[in-house]
Short mmCIF file of C-alpha atoms in Angstrom, two decimals:
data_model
loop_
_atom_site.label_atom_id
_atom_site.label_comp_id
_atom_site.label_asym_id
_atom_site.label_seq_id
_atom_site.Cartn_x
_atom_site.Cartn_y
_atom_site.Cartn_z
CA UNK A 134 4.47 25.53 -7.32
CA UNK A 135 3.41 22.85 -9.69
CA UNK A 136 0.54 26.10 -10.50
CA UNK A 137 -1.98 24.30 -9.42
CA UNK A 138 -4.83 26.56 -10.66
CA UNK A 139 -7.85 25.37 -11.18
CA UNK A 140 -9.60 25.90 -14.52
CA UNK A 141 -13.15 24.91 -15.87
CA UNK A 142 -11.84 22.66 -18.24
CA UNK A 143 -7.90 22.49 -17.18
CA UNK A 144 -6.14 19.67 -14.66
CA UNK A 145 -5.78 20.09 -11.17
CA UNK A 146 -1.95 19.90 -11.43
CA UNK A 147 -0.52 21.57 -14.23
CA UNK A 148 3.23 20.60 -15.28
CA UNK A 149 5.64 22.17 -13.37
CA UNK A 150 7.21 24.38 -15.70
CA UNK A 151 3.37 25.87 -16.99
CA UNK A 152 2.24 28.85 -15.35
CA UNK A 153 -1.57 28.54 -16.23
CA UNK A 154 -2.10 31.93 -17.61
CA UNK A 155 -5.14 31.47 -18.96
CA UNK A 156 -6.70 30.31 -15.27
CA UNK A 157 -5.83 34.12 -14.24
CA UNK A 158 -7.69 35.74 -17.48
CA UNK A 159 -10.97 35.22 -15.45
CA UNK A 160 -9.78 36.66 -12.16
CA UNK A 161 -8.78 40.16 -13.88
CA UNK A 162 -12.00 40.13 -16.38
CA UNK A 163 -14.22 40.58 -13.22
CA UNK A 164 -11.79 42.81 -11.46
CA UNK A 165 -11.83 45.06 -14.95
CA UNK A 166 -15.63 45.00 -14.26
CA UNK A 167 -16.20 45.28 -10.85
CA UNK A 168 -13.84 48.62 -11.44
CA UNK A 169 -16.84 49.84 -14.15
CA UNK A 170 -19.73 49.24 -11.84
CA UNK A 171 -17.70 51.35 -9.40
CA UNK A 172 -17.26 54.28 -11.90
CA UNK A 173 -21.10 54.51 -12.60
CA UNK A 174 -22.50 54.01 -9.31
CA UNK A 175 -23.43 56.73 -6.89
CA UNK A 176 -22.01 54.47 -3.74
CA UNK A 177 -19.04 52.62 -3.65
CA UNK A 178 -20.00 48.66 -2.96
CA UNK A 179 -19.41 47.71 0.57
CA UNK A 180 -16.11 45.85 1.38
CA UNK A 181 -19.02 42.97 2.68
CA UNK A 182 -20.21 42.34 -1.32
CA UNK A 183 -16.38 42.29 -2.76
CA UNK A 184 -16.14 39.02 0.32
CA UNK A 185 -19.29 37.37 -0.86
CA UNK A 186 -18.41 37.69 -4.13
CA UNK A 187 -15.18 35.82 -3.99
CA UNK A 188 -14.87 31.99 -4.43
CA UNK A 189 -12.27 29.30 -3.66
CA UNK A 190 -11.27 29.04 -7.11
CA UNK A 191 -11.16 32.83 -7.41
CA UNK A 192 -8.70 33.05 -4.28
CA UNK A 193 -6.74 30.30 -5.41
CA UNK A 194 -6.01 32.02 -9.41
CA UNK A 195 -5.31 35.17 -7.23
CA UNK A 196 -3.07 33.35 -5.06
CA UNK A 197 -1.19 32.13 -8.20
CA UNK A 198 -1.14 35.45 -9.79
CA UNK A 199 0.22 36.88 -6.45
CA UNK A 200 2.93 34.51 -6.27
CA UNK A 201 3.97 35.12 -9.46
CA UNK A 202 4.33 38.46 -8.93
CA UNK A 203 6.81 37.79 -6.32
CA UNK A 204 4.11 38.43 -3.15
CA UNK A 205 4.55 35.31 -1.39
CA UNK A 206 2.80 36.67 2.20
CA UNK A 207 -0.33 37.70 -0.50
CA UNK A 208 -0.30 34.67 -2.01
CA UNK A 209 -0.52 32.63 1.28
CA UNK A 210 -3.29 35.02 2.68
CA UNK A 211 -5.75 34.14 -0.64
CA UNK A 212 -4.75 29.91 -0.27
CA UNK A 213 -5.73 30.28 2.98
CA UNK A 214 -8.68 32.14 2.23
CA UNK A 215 -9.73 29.54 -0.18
CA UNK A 216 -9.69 27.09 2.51
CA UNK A 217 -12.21 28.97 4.50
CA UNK A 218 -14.92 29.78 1.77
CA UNK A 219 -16.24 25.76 1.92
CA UNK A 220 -14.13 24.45 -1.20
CA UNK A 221 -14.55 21.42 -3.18
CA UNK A 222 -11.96 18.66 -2.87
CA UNK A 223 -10.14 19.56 -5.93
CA UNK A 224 -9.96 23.02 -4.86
CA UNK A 225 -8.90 22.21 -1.47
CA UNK A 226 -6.40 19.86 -2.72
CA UNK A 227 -4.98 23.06 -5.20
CA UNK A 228 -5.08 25.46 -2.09
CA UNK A 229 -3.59 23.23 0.45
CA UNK A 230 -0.75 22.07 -2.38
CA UNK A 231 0.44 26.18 -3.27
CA UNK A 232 -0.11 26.86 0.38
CA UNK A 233 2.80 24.27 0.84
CA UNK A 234 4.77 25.45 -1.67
CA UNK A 235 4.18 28.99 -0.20
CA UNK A 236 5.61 27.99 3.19
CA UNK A 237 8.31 26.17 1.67
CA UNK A 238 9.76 29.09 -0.24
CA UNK A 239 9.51 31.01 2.94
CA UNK A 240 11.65 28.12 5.25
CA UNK A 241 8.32 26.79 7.35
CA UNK A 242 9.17 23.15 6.54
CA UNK A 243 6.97 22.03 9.23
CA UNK A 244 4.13 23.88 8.00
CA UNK A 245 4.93 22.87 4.33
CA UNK A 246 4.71 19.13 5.98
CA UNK A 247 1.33 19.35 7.78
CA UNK A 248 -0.11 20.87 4.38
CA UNK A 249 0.98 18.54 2.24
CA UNK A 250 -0.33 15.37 4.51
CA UNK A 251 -3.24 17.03 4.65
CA UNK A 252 -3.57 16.99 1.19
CA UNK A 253 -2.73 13.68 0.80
CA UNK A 254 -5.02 11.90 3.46
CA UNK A 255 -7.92 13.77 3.21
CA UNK A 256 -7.83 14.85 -0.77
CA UNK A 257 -6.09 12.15 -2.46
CA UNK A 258 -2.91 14.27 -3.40
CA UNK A 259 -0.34 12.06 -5.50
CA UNK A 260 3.13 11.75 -3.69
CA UNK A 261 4.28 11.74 -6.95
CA UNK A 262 3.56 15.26 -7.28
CA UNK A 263 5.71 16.07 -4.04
CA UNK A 264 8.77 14.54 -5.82
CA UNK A 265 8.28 15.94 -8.79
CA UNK A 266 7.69 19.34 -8.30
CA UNK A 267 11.18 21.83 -8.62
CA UNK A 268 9.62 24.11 -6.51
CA UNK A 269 9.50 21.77 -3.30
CA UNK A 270 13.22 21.11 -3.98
CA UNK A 271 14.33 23.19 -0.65
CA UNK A 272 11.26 21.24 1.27
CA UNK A 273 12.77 17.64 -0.16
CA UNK A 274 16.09 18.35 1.49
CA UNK A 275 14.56 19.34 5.00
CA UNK A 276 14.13 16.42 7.81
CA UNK A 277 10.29 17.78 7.53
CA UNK A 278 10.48 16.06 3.82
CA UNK A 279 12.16 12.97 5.17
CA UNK A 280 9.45 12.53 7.80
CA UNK A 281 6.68 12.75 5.53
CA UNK A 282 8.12 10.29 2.94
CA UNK A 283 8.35 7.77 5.63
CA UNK A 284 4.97 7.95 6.69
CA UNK A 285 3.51 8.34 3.00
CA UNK A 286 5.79 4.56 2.71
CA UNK A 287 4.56 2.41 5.38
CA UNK A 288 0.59 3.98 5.03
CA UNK A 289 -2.08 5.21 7.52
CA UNK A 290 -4.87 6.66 8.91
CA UNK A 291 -2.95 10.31 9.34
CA UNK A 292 -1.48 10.21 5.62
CA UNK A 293 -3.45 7.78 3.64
CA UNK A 294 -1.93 4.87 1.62
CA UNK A 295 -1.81 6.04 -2.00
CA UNK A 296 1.73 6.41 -2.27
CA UNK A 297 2.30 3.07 -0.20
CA UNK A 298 -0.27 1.53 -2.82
CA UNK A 299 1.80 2.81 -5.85
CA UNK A 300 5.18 1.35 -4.17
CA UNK A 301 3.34 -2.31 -4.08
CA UNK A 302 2.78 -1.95 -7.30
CA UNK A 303 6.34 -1.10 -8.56
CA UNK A 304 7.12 -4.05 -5.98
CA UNK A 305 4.64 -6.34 -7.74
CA UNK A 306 6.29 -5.88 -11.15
CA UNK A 307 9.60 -6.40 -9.68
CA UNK A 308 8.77 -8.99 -7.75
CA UNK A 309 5.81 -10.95 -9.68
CA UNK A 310 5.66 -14.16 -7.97
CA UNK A 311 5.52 -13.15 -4.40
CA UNK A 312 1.39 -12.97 -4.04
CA UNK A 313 1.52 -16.60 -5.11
CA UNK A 314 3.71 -17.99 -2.88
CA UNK A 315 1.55 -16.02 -0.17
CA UNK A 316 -1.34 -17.61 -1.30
CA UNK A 317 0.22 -21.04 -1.14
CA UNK A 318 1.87 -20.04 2.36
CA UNK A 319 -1.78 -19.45 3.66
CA UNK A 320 -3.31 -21.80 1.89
CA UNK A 321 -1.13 -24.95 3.10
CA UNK A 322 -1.13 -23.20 6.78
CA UNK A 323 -4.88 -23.40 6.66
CA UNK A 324 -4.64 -26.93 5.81
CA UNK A 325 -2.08 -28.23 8.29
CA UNK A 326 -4.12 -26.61 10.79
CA UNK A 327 -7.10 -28.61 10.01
CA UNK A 328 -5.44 -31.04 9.73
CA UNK A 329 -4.24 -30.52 13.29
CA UNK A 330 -7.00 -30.32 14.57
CA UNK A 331 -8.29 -33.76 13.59
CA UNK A 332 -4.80 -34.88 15.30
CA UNK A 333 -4.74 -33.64 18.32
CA UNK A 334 -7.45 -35.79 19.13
CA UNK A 335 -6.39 -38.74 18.12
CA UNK A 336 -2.81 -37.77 20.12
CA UNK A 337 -4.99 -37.53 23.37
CA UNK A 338 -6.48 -41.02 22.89
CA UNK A 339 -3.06 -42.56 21.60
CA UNK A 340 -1.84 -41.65 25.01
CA UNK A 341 -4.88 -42.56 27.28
CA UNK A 342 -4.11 -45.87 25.56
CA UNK A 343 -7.10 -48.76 24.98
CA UNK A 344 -8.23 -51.21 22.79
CA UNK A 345 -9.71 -49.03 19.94
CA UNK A 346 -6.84 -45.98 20.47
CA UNK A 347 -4.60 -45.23 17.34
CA UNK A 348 -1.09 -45.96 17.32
CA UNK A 349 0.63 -43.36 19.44
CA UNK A 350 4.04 -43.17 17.08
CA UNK A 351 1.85 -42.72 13.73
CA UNK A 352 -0.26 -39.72 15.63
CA UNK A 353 3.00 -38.37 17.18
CA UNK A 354 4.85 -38.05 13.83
CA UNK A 355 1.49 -36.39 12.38
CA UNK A 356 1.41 -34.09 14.63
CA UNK A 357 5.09 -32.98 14.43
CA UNK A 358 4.82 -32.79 10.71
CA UNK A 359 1.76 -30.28 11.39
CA UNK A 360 3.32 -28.51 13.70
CA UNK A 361 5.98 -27.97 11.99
CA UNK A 362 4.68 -27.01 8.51
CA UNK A 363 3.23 -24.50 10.25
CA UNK A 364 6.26 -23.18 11.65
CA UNK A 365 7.82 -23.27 8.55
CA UNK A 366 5.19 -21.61 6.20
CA UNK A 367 4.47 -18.92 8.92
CA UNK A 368 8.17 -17.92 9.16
CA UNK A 369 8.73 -18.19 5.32
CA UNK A 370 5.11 -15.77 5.22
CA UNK A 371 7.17 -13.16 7.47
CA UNK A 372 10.48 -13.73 5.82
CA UNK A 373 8.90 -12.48 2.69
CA UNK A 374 6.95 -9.65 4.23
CA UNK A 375 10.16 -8.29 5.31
CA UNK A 376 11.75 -8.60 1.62
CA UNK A 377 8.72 -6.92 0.60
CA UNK A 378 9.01 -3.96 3.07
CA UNK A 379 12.60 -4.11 2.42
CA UNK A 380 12.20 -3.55 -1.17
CA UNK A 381 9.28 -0.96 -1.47
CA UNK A 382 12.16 1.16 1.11
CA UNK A 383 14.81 0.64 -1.73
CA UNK A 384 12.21 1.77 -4.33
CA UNK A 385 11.44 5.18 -2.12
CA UNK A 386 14.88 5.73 -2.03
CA UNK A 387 15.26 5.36 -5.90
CA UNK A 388 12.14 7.42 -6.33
CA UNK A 389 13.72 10.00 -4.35
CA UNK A 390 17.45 9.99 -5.64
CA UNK A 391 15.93 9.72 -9.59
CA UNK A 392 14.57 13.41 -8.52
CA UNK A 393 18.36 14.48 -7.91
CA UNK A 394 19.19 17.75 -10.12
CA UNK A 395 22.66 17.35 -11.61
CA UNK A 396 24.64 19.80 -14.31
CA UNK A 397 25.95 17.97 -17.17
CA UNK A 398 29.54 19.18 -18.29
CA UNK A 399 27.33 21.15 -20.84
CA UNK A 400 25.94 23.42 -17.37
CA UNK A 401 22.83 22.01 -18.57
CA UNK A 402 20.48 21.20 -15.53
CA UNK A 403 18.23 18.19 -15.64
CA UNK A 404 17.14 15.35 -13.14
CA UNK A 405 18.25 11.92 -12.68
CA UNK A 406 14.81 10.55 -14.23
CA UNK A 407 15.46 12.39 -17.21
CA UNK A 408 18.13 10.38 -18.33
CA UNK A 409 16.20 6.99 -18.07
CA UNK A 410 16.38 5.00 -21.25
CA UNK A 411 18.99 7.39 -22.33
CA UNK A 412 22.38 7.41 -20.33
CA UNK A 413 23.40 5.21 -17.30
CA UNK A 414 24.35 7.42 -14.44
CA UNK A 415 27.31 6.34 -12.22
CA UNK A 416 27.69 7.94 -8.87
CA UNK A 417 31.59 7.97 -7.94
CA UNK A 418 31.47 9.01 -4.48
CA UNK A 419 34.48 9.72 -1.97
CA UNK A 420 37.32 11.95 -1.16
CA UNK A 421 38.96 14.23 -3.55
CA UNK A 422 41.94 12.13 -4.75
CA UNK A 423 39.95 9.24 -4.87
CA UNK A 424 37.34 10.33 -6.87
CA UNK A 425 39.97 12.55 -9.13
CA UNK A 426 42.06 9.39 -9.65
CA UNK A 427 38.88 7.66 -10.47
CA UNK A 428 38.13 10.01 -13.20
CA UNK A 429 41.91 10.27 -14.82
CA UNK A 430 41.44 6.48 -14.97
CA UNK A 431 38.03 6.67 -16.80
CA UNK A 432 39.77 9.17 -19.69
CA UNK A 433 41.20 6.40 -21.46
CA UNK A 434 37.97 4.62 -21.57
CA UNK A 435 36.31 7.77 -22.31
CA UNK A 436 35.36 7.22 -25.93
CA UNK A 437 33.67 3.69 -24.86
CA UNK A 438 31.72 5.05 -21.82
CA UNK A 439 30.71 7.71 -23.77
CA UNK A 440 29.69 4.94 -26.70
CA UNK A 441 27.41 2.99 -24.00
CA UNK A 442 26.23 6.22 -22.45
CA UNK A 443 27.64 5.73 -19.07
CA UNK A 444 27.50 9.27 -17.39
CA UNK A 445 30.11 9.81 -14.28
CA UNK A 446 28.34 11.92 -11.38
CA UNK A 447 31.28 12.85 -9.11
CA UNK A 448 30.44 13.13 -5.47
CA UNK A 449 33.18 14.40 -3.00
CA UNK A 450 32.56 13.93 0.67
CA UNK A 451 35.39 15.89 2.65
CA UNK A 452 35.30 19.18 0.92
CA UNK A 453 31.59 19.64 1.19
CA UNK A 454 30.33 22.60 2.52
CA UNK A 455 26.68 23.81 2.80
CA UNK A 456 25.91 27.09 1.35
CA UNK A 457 23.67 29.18 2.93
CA UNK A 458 20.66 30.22 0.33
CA UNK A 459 18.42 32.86 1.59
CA UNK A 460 15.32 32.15 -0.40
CA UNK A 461 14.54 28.64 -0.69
CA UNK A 462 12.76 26.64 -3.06
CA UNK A 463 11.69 27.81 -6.11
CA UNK A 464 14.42 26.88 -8.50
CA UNK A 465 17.96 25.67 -8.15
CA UNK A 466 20.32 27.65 -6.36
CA UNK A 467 22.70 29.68 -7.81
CA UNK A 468 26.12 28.28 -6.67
CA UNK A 469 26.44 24.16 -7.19
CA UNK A 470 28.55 22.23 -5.31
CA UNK A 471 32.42 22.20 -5.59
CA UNK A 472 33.54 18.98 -8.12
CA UNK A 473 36.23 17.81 -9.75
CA UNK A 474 36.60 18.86 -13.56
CA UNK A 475 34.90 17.08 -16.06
CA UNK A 476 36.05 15.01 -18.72
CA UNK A 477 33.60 14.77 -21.33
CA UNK A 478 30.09 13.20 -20.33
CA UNK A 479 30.46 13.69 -16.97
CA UNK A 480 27.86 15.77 -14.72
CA UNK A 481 28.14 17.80 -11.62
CA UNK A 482 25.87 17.09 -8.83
CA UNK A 483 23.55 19.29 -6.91
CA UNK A 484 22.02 18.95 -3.62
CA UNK A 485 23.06 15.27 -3.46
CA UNK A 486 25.52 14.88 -0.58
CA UNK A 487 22.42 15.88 1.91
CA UNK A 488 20.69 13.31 0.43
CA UNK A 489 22.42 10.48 -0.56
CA UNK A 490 23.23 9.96 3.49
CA UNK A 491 21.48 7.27 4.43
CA UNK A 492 20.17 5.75 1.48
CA UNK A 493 22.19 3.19 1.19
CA UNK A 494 24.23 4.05 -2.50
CA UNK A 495 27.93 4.22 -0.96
CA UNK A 496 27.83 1.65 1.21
#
């Protein structure tokens, strides 16, 4: 659940792997003395002080330490009690987040969804979280998942634009240039349309004709040279606008497939963005035979690929099948999918047919 318990002096969003035990010590201290002032007092407190007593950050460690426990349904009942008892944003943002992850182990993708945008319009929750986070891993393969991504891409009023603002960014680097030749695209637009307007004045009296009127050939070819630097820098402006949209989609897509879990041929788990700067994945995708053949013809180069650090992710198409996993999220499932052998440094992948569909890698 990314644990995102909220501590006095601790982030919002803990690592993934960190359970923030020390955010529960607090939680337990006061039930160890609320337990006291119940053993020395003639009347038990009324169920109406143990409510006032509790906080958002109090329901949101005991949400955590729920969960932990295995008590999902708990868990969910103290996130959303958190919500109620007038939190502060970052508390919000940590209830909203583990009530997401809640619904998402239990299957309620569309409830996971409305959580998380939540969450990100309203309390400036990083997308980046959403991918990284093993425990949404059953919510990331859901059309719910897909939905949201799109929306958190193109920016808005109902899901904010901090993830569209970091995908400019990764465009920017890739693409450094491009906010200069917008500023030359507007600025020389601006100017040919002053320009044109001086001109079409002129045109009017080259035509009415006269003594003093300008020569109506000189005008005409102004005009058309106006005209159509405008057309040209306009359509050039939109041209790259569409690159740039075109782009920050590939980059989503990259963001998203570098999440991928595979299993090396060591059954070692990690994800695609672990091996950056390290190994150079290569996805062979296709039938059986032709992704078998591929590999028999990679053993002779094996000792070179493995030199360069080229690692072979076999993907076969036709004898997918989807296994059914009760409890989702929460880990990786038990049973990967069916590959061919390995030969070496080669990994098996996991959960990426469902996901590579429609991105555009096996085209």
């Amino acid at each position: 659940m990314a644990m995102a318990a909220i501590g006095l002096h601790q982030q919002l969003l803990c690592c993934p792997g960190s359970r923030a035990l020390s955010s529960y010590r607090p939680c337990l201290r006061s039930q160890k003395s609320r337990l006291v002032l119940v053993a020395s007092s003639s009347s038990p407190p009324s169920p109406s002080s143990e409510t006032s007593a509790q906080t958002a950050e109090s329901c949101v460690n005991l949400g955590l330490s729920l969960f932990s426990k295995g008590r999902v349904k708990d868990a969910l009942m103290q996130f959303e009690n958190a919500l109620s008892l007038n939190p502060k944003p970052i508390e919000a943002q940590a209830a909203l987040y583990n009530k997401a992850c809640c619904h998402a182990y239990r299957g309620e993708g569309r409830k996971a969804a409305e959580c998380l945008r939540t969450a990100l319009r309203d309390y400036n929750l990083k997308f980046g979280t959403i991918l990284n986070d093993p425990d949404l891993a059953s919510f990331r393969a859901l059309p719910e998942f897909k939905e949201l991504q799109e929306e958190a891409r193109l920016g808005g009023e109902d899901i904010g634009y901090g993830f569209r603002r970091d995908l400019k960014l990764i465009s920017e680097v890739q693409a450094p240039f491009r906010g200069v030749r917008r500023f030359f695209y507007v600025a020389l637009t601006a100017a040919a349309g002053i320009s044109m307007f001086f001109t079409v004045p002129r045109l009017l009296r080259a035509i009415k004709g006269g003594d003093d009127a300008p020569d109506i050939w000189e005008t005409a070819g102004n005009a058309a040279i106006n005209i159509g630097g405008i057309i040209v820098l306009v359509a050039l402006f939109i041209w790259d606008n569409r690159k740039e949209e075109e782009q920050i989609a590939q980059i989503s897509r990259d963001e998203t497939l570098s999440r991928l879990p595979v299993r090396l041929s060591t059954n070692r788990i990690v994800e695609l963005v672990q091996l950056r700067d390290t190994a150079r994945p290569v996805i062979l995708a296709g039938n059986k035979e032709t992704v078998s053949r591929a590999i028999e013809k990679a053993e002779r180069f094996r000792t070179e690929l493995l030199k360069r650090g080229v690692l072979l992710i076999p993907v076969i198409w036709g004898d997918y099948r989807r296994t059914s996993v009760e409890k989702k999220g929460f880990g990786l499932p038990s049973k990967a999918a069916a590959s061919v052998p390995s030969i070496g440094f080669v990994c098996r992948p996991i959960f990426l047919i469902d996901r590579l569909s429609g991105t555009g890698i096996c085209r």
